Amino acid sequence: MGHDEPLLEVGRVRKPHGLRGELVVTFFSDLAERREPGATFATDRGPLTIVRTRPHQDQHLVVFEGVGDRAAAVDLRGGVLRAPAIDDPELVFAHQGVGRRLVDGDGVDRGEIV
C-alpha cells in the first residue's frame, strides 16, 4: 500500500473467537478480494494479512498472519481495517460520489452528494 493512496474503511475486528487467534470480523465490502488469503489491511497497530477466513453467521472468522493465540487476538479487538480502493471500472464507491450531483432514474436532480 502506497503512502499516497487514499484508504477506505473496509472492515472492523469485533472480538476474538476461540483460543487459536481467530477473530470475528465484519467486512463492509462485498468484494471477495477483501476476504481472500493474502489480503492486507492497514490498521492502527500495523499491517494485517489474512491467512484464512470463513463465513460465520453474518460476519467472518479470520486468522491473520502473526496472530496465533487468544492473547494476540484480544489486542486487535475493535481495530479498523483499511485498504485502497480496488480499481474496477464497473464499480462506483461511495467516496467517488462526493461532490457530484445525484439524479434518480426519473431524471429528478436530488442534489449534491455530501
mmCIF file of N, CA and C in Angstrom:
data_model
loop_
_atom_site.group_PDB
_atom_site.id
_atom_site.type_symbol
_atom_site.label_atom_id
_atom_site.label_comp_id
_atom_site.label_asym_id
_atom_site.label_seq_id
_atom_site.Cartn_x
_atom_site.Cartn_y
_atom_site.Cartn_z
ATOM 1 N N MET A 1 0.843 -1.181 0.000
ATOM 2 C CA MET A 1 0.000 0.000 0.000
ATOM 3 C C MET A 1 0.880 1.233 0.000
ATOM 4 N N GLY A 2 0.707 2.054 -1.002
ATOM 5 C CA GLY A 2 1.491 3.277 -1.092
ATOM 6 C C GLY A 2 1.016 4.316 -0.113
ATOM 7 N N HIS A 3 1.886 5.251 0.203
ATOM 8 C CA HIS A 3 1.540 6.279 1.179
ATOM 9 C C HIS A 3 0.563 7.299 0.631
ATOM 10 N N ASP A 4 0.483 7.458 -0.703
ATOM 11 C CA ASP A 4 -0.380 8.475 -1.287
ATOM 12 C C ASP A 4 -1.772 7.960 -1.616
ATOM 13 N N GLU A 5 -1.990 6.665 -1.496
ATOM 14 C CA GLU A 5 -3.289 6.101 -1.817
ATOM 15 C C GLU A 5 -4.278 6.389 -0.696
ATOM 16 N N PRO A 6 -5.479 6.902 -1.053
ATOM 17 C CA PRO A 6 -6.486 7.065 0.000
ATOM 18 C C PRO A 6 -6.966 5.685 0.447
ATOM 19 N N LEU A 7 -7.109 5.511 1.739
ATOM 20 C CA LEU A 7 -7.539 4.225 2.269
ATOM 21 C C LEU A 7 -9.007 4.289 2.675
ATOM 22 N N LEU A 8 -9.728 3.228 2.349
ATOM 23 C CA LEU A 8 -11.129 3.112 2.707
ATOM 24 C C LEU A 8 -11.262 2.206 3.920
ATOM 25 N N GLU A 9 -12.221 2.495 4.775
ATOM 26 C CA GLU A 9 -12.526 1.605 5.885
ATOM 27 C C GLU A 9 -13.322 0.437 5.309
ATOM 28 N N VAL A 10 -12.734 -0.766 5.318
ATOM 29 C CA VAL A 10 -13.371 -1.914 4.677
ATOM 30 C C VAL A 10 -13.811 -2.989 5.666
ATOM 31 N N GLY A 11 -13.465 -2.835 6.935
ATOM 32 C CA GLY A 11 -13.881 -3.814 7.922
ATOM 33 C C GLY A 11 -13.506 -3.408 9.322
ATOM 34 N N ARG A 12 -14.003 -4.196 10.272
ATOM 35 C CA ARG A 12 -13.706 -3.937 11.683
ATOM 36 C C ARG A 12 -13.578 -5.273 12.412
ATOM 37 N N VAL A 13 -12.555 -5.357 13.250
ATOM 38 C CA VAL A 13 -12.363 -6.533 14.091
ATOM 39 C C VAL A 13 -13.314 -6.408 15.273
ATOM 40 N N ARG A 14 -14.165 -7.406 15.457
ATOM 41 C CA ARG A 14 -15.153 -7.357 16.540
ATOM 42 C C ARG A 14 -14.602 -7.936 17.839
ATOM 43 N N LYS A 15 -14.191 -9.231 17.791
ATOM 44 C CA LYS A 15 -13.738 -9.888 19.024
ATOM 45 C C LYS A 15 -13.002 -11.170 18.687
ATOM 46 N N PRO A 16 -12.224 -11.693 19.651
ATOM 47 C CA PRO A 16 -11.581 -12.987 19.454
ATOM 48 C C PRO A 16 -12.632 -14.094 19.434
ATOM 49 N N HIS A 17 -12.289 -15.195 18.783
ATOM 50 C CA HIS A 17 -13.159 -16.370 18.735
ATOM 51 C C HIS A 17 -12.293 -17.586 19.017
ATOM 52 N N GLY A 18 -12.514 -18.223 20.136
ATOM 53 C CA GLY A 18 -11.718 -19.395 20.488
ATOM 54 C C GLY A 18 -10.352 -19.029 21.040
ATOM 55 N N LEU A 19 -9.473 -20.030 21.062
ATOM 56 C CA LEU A 19 -8.165 -19.872 21.709
ATOM 57 C C LEU A 19 -6.999 -19.791 20.735
ATOM 58 N N ARG A 20 -7.240 -19.972 19.430
ATOM 59 C CA ARG A 20 -6.139 -20.086 18.474
ATOM 60 C C ARG A 20 -5.918 -18.846 17.613
ATOM 61 N N GLY A 21 -6.437 -17.706 18.041
ATOM 62 C CA GLY A 21 -6.159 -16.467 17.327
ATOM 63 C C GLY A 21 -7.188 -16.063 16.286
ATOM 64 N N GLU A 22 -8.264 -16.843 16.125
ATOM 65 C CA GLU A 22 -9.310 -16.434 15.178
ATOM 66 C C GLU A 22 -10.014 -15.194 15.711
ATOM 67 N N LEU A 23 -10.424 -14.355 14.777
ATOM 68 C CA LEU A 23 -11.133 -13.127 15.132
ATOM 69 C C LEU A 23 -12.438 -13.041 14.349
ATOM 70 N N VAL A 24 -13.468 -12.524 15.003
ATOM 71 C CA VAL A 24 -14.714 -12.222 14.314
ATOM 72 C C VAL A 24 -14.523 -10.867 13.652
ATOM 73 N N VAL A 25 -14.723 -10.821 12.326
ATOM 74 C CA VAL A 25 -14.525 -9.591 11.557
ATOM 75 C C VAL A 25 -15.785 -9.294 10.755
ATOM 76 N N THR A 26 -16.192 -8.044 10.769
ATOM 77 C CA THR A 26 -17.266 -7.572 9.908
ATOM 78 C C THR A 26 -16.624 -6.842 8.747
ATOM 79 N N PHE A 27 -16.898 -7.298 7.520
ATOM 80 C CA PHE A 27 -16.423 -6.605 6.329
ATOM 81 C C PHE A 27 -17.527 -5.705 5.813
ATOM 82 N N PHE A 28 -17.180 -4.482 5.430
ATOM 83 C CA PHE A 28 -18.150 -3.529 4.892
ATOM 84 C C PHE A 28 -18.203 -3.598 3.378
ATOM 85 N N SER A 29 -17.420 -4.469 2.810
ATOM 86 C CA SER A 29 -17.302 -4.610 1.364
ATOM 87 C C SER A 29 -17.815 -5.984 0.946
ATOM 88 N N ASP A 30 -18.512 -6.040 -0.176
ATOM 89 C CA ASP A 30 -18.959 -7.317 -0.728
ATOM 90 C C ASP A 30 -17.886 -7.956 -1.605
ATOM 91 N N LEU A 31 -16.795 -7.274 -1.845
ATOM 92 C CA LEU A 31 -15.766 -7.761 -2.746
ATOM 93 C C LEU A 31 -15.018 -8.937 -2.127
ATOM 94 N N ALA A 32 -15.042 -10.080 -2.825
ATOM 95 C CA ALA A 32 -14.387 -11.293 -2.324
ATOM 96 C C ALA A 32 -12.891 -11.070 -2.101
ATOM 97 N N GLU A 33 -12.268 -10.197 -2.911
ATOM 98 C CA GLU A 33 -10.833 -9.930 -2.774
ATOM 99 C C GLU A 33 -10.464 -9.444 -1.379
ATOM 100 N N ARG A 34 -11.396 -8.823 -0.702
ATOM 101 C CA ARG A 34 -11.126 -8.301 0.646
ATOM 102 C C ARG A 34 -11.014 -9.416 1.681
ATOM 103 N N ARG A 35 -11.543 -10.593 1.367
ATOM 104 C CA ARG A 35 -11.587 -11.685 2.337
ATOM 105 C C ARG A 35 -10.684 -12.858 1.975
ATOM 106 N N GLU A 36 -9.920 -12.738 0.920
ATOM 107 C CA GLU A 36 -9.085 -13.846 0.462
ATOM 108 C C GLU A 36 -7.741 -13.870 1.180
ATOM 109 N N PRO A 37 -7.159 -15.076 1.338
ATOM 110 C CA PRO A 37 -5.801 -15.148 1.901
ATOM 111 C C PRO A 37 -4.852 -14.254 1.107
ATOM 112 N N GLY A 38 -4.028 -13.530 1.845
ATOM 113 C CA GLY A 38 -3.087 -12.603 1.218
ATOM 114 C C GLY A 38 -3.572 -11.161 1.219
ATOM 115 N N ALA A 39 -4.873 -10.950 1.424
ATOM 116 C CA ALA A 39 -5.383 -9.571 1.510
ATOM 117 C C ALA A 39 -4.742 -8.899 2.720
ATOM 118 N N THR A 40 -4.227 -7.697 2.506
ATOM 119 C CA THR A 40 -3.526 -6.972 3.569
ATOM 120 C C THR A 40 -4.241 -5.664 3.857
ATOM 121 N N PHE A 41 -4.322 -5.329 5.131
ATOM 122 C CA PHE A 41 -5.018 -4.132 5.583
ATOM 123 C C PHE A 41 -4.103 -3.279 6.445
ATOM 124 N N ALA A 42 -4.272 -1.988 6.349
ATOM 125 C CA ALA A 42 -3.606 -1.070 7.260
ATOM 126 C C ALA A 42 -4.478 -0.959 8.509
ATOM 127 N N THR A 43 -3.830 -0.931 9.672
ATOM 128 C CA THR A 43 -4.541 -0.730 10.935
ATOM 129 C C THR A 43 -3.710 0.198 11.805
ATOM 130 N N ASP A 44 -4.301 0.653 12.889
ATOM 131 C CA ASP A 44 -3.558 1.497 13.832
ATOM 132 C C ASP A 44 -2.423 0.726 14.505
ATOM 133 N N ARG A 45 -2.471 -0.602 14.445
ATOM 134 C CA ARG A 45 -1.440 -1.439 15.072
ATOM 135 C C ARG A 45 -0.478 -2.040 14.055
ATOM 136 N N GLY A 46 -0.513 -1.532 12.818
ATOM 137 C CA GLY A 46 0.352 -2.044 11.767
ATOM 138 C C GLY A 46 -0.436 -2.884 10.777
ATOM 139 N N PRO A 47 0.243 -3.348 9.722
ATOM 140 C CA PRO A 47 -0.465 -4.113 8.687
ATOM 141 C C PRO A 47 -0.886 -5.499 9.173
ATOM 142 N N LEU A 48 -2.042 -5.947 8.673
ATOM 143 C CA LEU A 48 -2.537 -7.298 8.944
ATOM 144 C C LEU A 48 -2.823 -7.980 7.629
ATOM 145 N N THR A 49 -2.378 -9.229 7.499
ATOM 146 C CA THR A 49 -2.586 -10.012 6.284
ATOM 147 C C THR A 49 -3.389 -11.262 6.618
ATOM 148 N N ILE A 50 -4.415 -11.527 5.830
ATOM 149 C CA ILE A 50 -5.266 -12.694 6.053
ATOM 150 C C ILE A 50 -4.518 -13.978 5.677
ATOM 151 N N VAL A 51 -4.579 -14.956 6.582
ATOM 152 C CA VAL A 51 -4.063 -16.295 6.319
ATOM 153 C C VAL A 51 -5.223 -17.173 5.840
ATOM 154 N N ARG A 52 -6.342 -17.095 6.559
ATOM 155 C CA ARG A 52 -7.548 -17.811 6.134
ATOM 156 C C ARG A 52 -8.776 -17.140 6.737
ATOM 157 N N THR A 53 -9.911 -17.407 6.099
ATOM 158 C CA THR A 53 -11.172 -16.838 6.550
ATOM 159 C C THR A 53 -12.309 -17.782 6.203
ATOM 160 N N ARG A 54 -13.368 -17.693 6.989
ATOM 161 C CA ARG A 54 -14.554 -18.490 6.709
ATOM 162 C C ARG A 54 -15.777 -17.735 7.215
ATOM 163 N N PRO A 55 -16.910 -17.923 6.526
ATOM 164 C CA PRO A 55 -18.138 -17.243 6.967
ATOM 165 C C PRO A 55 -18.539 -17.725 8.361
ATOM 166 N N HIS A 56 -19.119 -16.815 9.113
ATOM 167 C CA HIS A 56 -19.614 -17.127 10.467
ATOM 168 C C HIS A 56 -20.796 -16.216 10.737
ATOM 169 N N GLN A 57 -22.016 -16.784 10.681
ATOM 170 C CA GLN A 57 -23.240 -16.005 10.802
ATOM 171 C C GLN A 57 -23.205 -14.906 9.740
ATOM 172 N N ASP A 58 -23.368 -13.651 10.093
ATOM 173 C CA ASP A 58 -23.320 -12.575 9.087
ATOM 174 C C ASP A 58 -21.960 -11.884 9.063
ATOM 175 N N GLN A 59 -20.942 -12.534 9.633
ATOM 176 C CA GLN A 59 -19.600 -11.986 9.682
ATOM 177 C C GLN A 59 -18.622 -13.038 9.168
ATOM 178 N N HIS A 60 -17.350 -12.898 9.503
ATOM 179 C CA HIS A 60 -16.335 -13.878 9.103
ATOM 180 C C HIS A 60 -15.407 -14.158 10.269
ATOM 181 N N LEU A 61 -14.909 -15.385 10.306
ATOM 182 C CA LEU A 61 -13.834 -15.730 11.235
ATOM 183 C C LEU A 61 -12.541 -15.660 10.439
ATOM 184 N N VAL A 62 -11.605 -14.863 10.942
ATOM 185 C CA VAL A 62 -10.387 -14.572 10.200
ATOM 186 C C VAL A 62 -9.166 -14.900 11.052
ATOM 187 N N VAL A 63 -8.170 -15.501 10.396
ATOM 188 C CA VAL A 63 -6.856 -15.694 11.016
ATOM 189 C C VAL A 63 -5.897 -14.783 10.260
ATOM 190 N N PHE A 64 -5.244 -13.907 11.012
ATOM 191 C CA PHE A 64 -4.251 -13.008 10.436
ATOM 192 C C PHE A 64 -2.853 -13.541 10.706
ATOM 193 N N GLU A 65 -1.954 -13.263 9.792
ATOM 194 C CA GLU A 65 -0.555 -13.644 9.935
ATOM 195 C C GLU A 65 -0.010 -13.075 11.250
ATOM 196 N N GLY A 66 0.691 -13.929 12.010
ATOM 197 C CA GLY A 66 1.316 -13.480 13.252
ATOM 198 C C GLY A 66 0.392 -13.435 14.454
ATOM 199 N N VAL A 67 -0.869 -13.796 14.278
ATOM 200 C CA VAL A 67 -1.818 -13.804 15.394
ATOM 201 C C VAL A 67 -2.159 -15.264 15.668
ATOM 202 N N GLY A 68 -1.428 -15.877 16.619
ATOM 203 C CA GLY A 68 -1.540 -17.309 16.810
ATOM 204 C C GLY A 68 -2.252 -17.757 18.066
ATOM 205 N N ASP A 69 -2.650 -16.807 18.920
ATOM 206 C CA ASP A 69 -3.342 -17.211 20.141
ATOM 207 C C ASP A 69 -4.326 -16.125 20.565
ATOM 208 N N ARG A 70 -5.117 -16.461 21.554
ATOM 209 C CA ARG A 70 -6.167 -15.546 22.009
ATOM 210 C C ARG A 70 -5.590 -14.212 22.522
ATOM 211 N N ALA A 71 -4.468 -14.258 23.219
ATOM 212 C CA ALA A 71 -3.877 -13.027 23.762
ATOM 213 C C ALA A 71 -3.547 -12.046 22.639
ATOM 214 N N ALA A 72 -2.967 -12.538 21.552
ATOM 215 C CA ALA A 72 -2.657 -11.664 20.412
ATOM 216 C C ALA A 72 -3.939 -11.162 19.762
ATOM 217 N N ALA A 73 -4.961 -12.008 19.707
ATOM 218 C CA ALA A 73 -6.230 -11.619 19.102
ATOM 219 C C ALA A 73 -6.929 -10.536 19.921
ATOM 220 N N VAL A 74 -6.864 -10.651 21.229
ATOM 221 C CA VAL A 74 -7.510 -9.661 22.106
ATOM 222 C C VAL A 74 -6.969 -8.258 21.825
ATOM 223 N N ASP A 75 -5.683 -8.150 21.548
ATOM 224 C CA ASP A 75 -5.068 -6.844 21.280
ATOM 225 C C ASP A 75 -5.625 -6.170 20.031
ATOM 226 N N LEU A 76 -6.234 -6.932 19.139
ATOM 227 C CA LEU A 76 -6.754 -6.373 17.881
ATOM 228 C C LEU A 76 -8.225 -5.997 17.953
ATOM 229 N N ARG A 77 -8.879 -6.341 19.046
ATOM 230 C CA ARG A 77 -10.317 -6.082 19.206
ATOM 231 C C ARG A 77 -10.646 -4.611 18.936
ATOM 232 N N GLY A 78 -11.664 -4.390 18.103
ATOM 233 C CA GLY A 78 -12.107 -3.034 17.791
ATOM 234 C C GLY A 78 -11.315 -2.352 16.692
ATOM 235 N N GLY A 79 -10.295 -3.017 16.170
ATOM 236 C CA GLY A 79 -9.455 -2.407 15.144
ATOM 237 C C GLY A 79 -10.185 -2.214 13.815
ATOM 238 N N VAL A 80 -9.866 -1.120 13.158
ATOM 239 C CA VAL A 80 -10.436 -0.806 11.848
ATOM 240 C C VAL A 80 -9.480 -1.301 10.770
ATOM 241 N N LEU A 81 -10.040 -1.988 9.769
ATOM 242 C CA LEU A 81 -9.259 -2.482 8.634
ATOM 243 C C LEU A 81 -9.416 -1.508 7.482
ATOM 244 N N ARG A 82 -8.290 -1.002 6.956
ATOM 245 C CA ARG A 82 -8.316 -0.038 5.850
ATOM 246 C C ARG A 82 -7.530 -0.597 4.670
ATOM 247 N N ALA A 83 -8.003 -0.253 3.462
ATOM 248 C CA ALA A 83 -7.329 -0.712 2.250
ATOM 249 C C ALA A 83 -7.618 0.268 1.124
ATOM 250 N N PRO A 84 -6.751 0.310 0.114
ATOM 251 C CA PRO A 84 -7.018 1.178 -1.033
ATOM 252 C C PRO A 84 -8.237 0.672 -1.801
ATOM 253 N N ALA A 85 -8.880 1.570 -2.519
ATOM 254 C CA ALA A 85 -10.000 1.188 -3.383
ATOM 255 C C ALA A 85 -9.493 0.211 -4.437
ATOM 256 N N ILE A 86 -10.328 -0.730 -4.808
ATOM 257 C CA ILE A 86 -9.995 -1.665 -5.878
ATOM 258 C C ILE A 86 -10.386 -1.018 -7.191
ATOM 259 N N ASP A 87 -9.446 -0.980 -8.126
ATOM 260 C CA ASP A 87 -9.679 -0.326 -9.408
ATOM 261 C C ASP A 87 -10.496 -1.242 -10.316
ATOM 262 N N ASP A 88 -11.799 -0.958 -10.417
ATOM 263 C CA ASP A 88 -12.699 -1.735 -11.260
ATOM 264 C C ASP A 88 -13.661 -0.758 -11.916
ATOM 265 N N PRO A 89 -13.604 -0.610 -13.249
ATOM 266 C CA PRO A 89 -14.452 0.368 -13.929
ATOM 267 C C PRO A 89 -15.942 0.090 -13.778
ATOM 268 N N GLU A 90 -16.316 -1.112 -13.377
ATOM 269 C CA GLU A 90 -17.734 -1.449 -13.189
ATOM 270 C C GLU A 90 -18.259 -1.018 -11.825
ATOM 271 N N LEU A 91 -17.354 -0.650 -10.907
ATOM 272 C CA LEU A 91 -17.755 -0.307 -9.549
ATOM 273 C C LEU A 91 -17.680 1.193 -9.316
ATOM 274 N N VAL A 92 -18.618 1.696 -8.536
ATOM 275 C CA VAL A 92 -18.571 3.084 -8.071
ATOM 276 C C VAL A 92 -18.636 3.016 -6.552
ATOM 277 N N PHE A 93 -17.630 3.566 -5.909
ATOM 278 C CA PHE A 93 -17.576 3.575 -4.452
ATOM 279 C C PHE A 93 -18.213 4.858 -3.924
ATOM 280 N N ALA A 94 -18.748 4.789 -2.722
ATOM 281 C CA ALA A 94 -19.439 5.932 -2.128
ATOM 282 C C ALA A 94 -18.564 7.187 -2.122
ATOM 283 N N HIS A 95 -17.279 7.037 -1.790
ATOM 284 C CA HIS A 95 -16.402 8.209 -1.705
ATOM 285 C C HIS A 95 -16.214 8.883 -3.064
ATOM 286 N N GLN A 96 -16.448 8.152 -4.174
ATOM 287 C CA GLN A 96 -16.289 8.731 -5.504
ATOM 288 C C GLN A 96 -17.465 9.623 -5.886
ATOM 289 N N GLY A 97 -18.570 9.514 -5.162
ATOM 290 C CA GLY A 97 -19.742 10.326 -5.473
ATOM 291 C C GLY A 97 -19.750 11.680 -4.804
ATOM 292 N N VAL A 98 -18.932 11.872 -3.776
ATOM 293 C CA VAL A 98 -18.931 13.128 -3.030
ATOM 294 C C VAL A 98 -18.620 14.292 -3.970
ATOM 295 N N GLY A 99 -19.485 15.305 -3.929
ATOM 296 C CA GLY A 99 -19.308 16.494 -4.761
ATOM 297 C C GLY A 99 -20.020 16.410 -6.104
ATOM 298 N N ARG A 100 -20.572 15.257 -6.420
ATOM 299 C CA ARG A 100 -21.298 15.089 -7.685
ATOM 300 C C ARG A 100 -22.801 15.257 -7.452
ATOM 301 N N ARG A 101 -23.522 15.481 -8.535
ATOM 302 C CA ARG A 101 -24.975 15.595 -8.480
ATOM 303 C C ARG A 101 -25.580 14.198 -8.523
ATOM 304 N N LEU A 102 -26.656 13.991 -7.772
ATOM 305 C CA LEU A 102 -27.378 12.733 -7.791
ATOM 306 C C LEU A 102 -28.680 12.947 -8.552
ATOM 307 N N VAL A 103 -28.832 12.194 -9.643
ATOM 308 C CA VAL A 103 -30.044 12.260 -10.450
ATOM 309 C C VAL A 103 -30.672 10.874 -10.419
ATOM 310 N N ASP A 104 -31.960 10.794 -10.002
ATOM 311 C CA ASP A 104 -32.599 9.482 -9.906
ATOM 312 C C ASP A 104 -33.006 8.950 -11.272
ATOM 313 N N GLY A 105 -33.570 7.774 -11.296
ATOM 314 C CA GLY A 105 -33.938 7.107 -12.543
ATOM 315 C C GLY A 105 -34.956 7.844 -13.366
ATOM 316 N N ASP A 106 -35.718 8.752 -12.741
ATOM 317 C CA ASP A 106 -36.720 9.542 -13.453
ATOM 318 C C ASP A 106 -36.143 10.878 -13.940
ATOM 319 N N GLY A 107 -34.855 11.104 -13.711
ATOM 320 C CA GLY A 107 -34.228 12.336 -14.153
ATOM 321 C C GLY A 107 -34.361 13.491 -13.173
ATOM 322 N N VAL A 108 -34.859 13.230 -11.978
ATOM 323 C CA VAL A 108 -35.018 14.283 -10.961
ATOM 324 C C VAL A 108 -33.694 14.488 -10.240
ATOM 325 N N ASP A 109 -33.211 15.728 -10.251
ATOM 326 C CA ASP A 109 -31.957 16.078 -9.576
ATOM 327 C C ASP A 109 -32.226 16.105 -8.073
ATOM 328 N N ARG A 110 -31.535 15.230 -7.331
ATOM 329 C CA ARG A 110 -31.724 15.121 -5.876
ATOM 330 C C ARG A 110 -30.693 15.915 -5.085
ATOM 331 N N GLY A 111 -29.807 16.631 -5.767
ATOM 332 C CA GLY A 111 -28.848 17.466 -5.075
ATOM 333 C C GLY A 111 -27.439 16.914 -5.130
ATOM 334 N N GLU A 112 -26.547 17.615 -4.451
ATOM 335 C CA GLU A 112 -25.139 17.238 -4.407
ATOM 336 C C GLU A 112 -24.908 16.198 -3.322
ATOM 337 N N ILE A 113 -24.076 15.220 -3.631
ATOM 338 C CA ILE A 113 -23.729 14.191 -2.655
ATOM 339 C C ILE A 113 -22.680 14.765 -1.723
ATOM 340 N N VAL A 114 -22.948 14.660 -0.426
ATOM 341 C CA VAL A 114 -22.007 15.184 0.584
ATOM 342 C C VAL A 114 -21.468 14.102 1.399
#
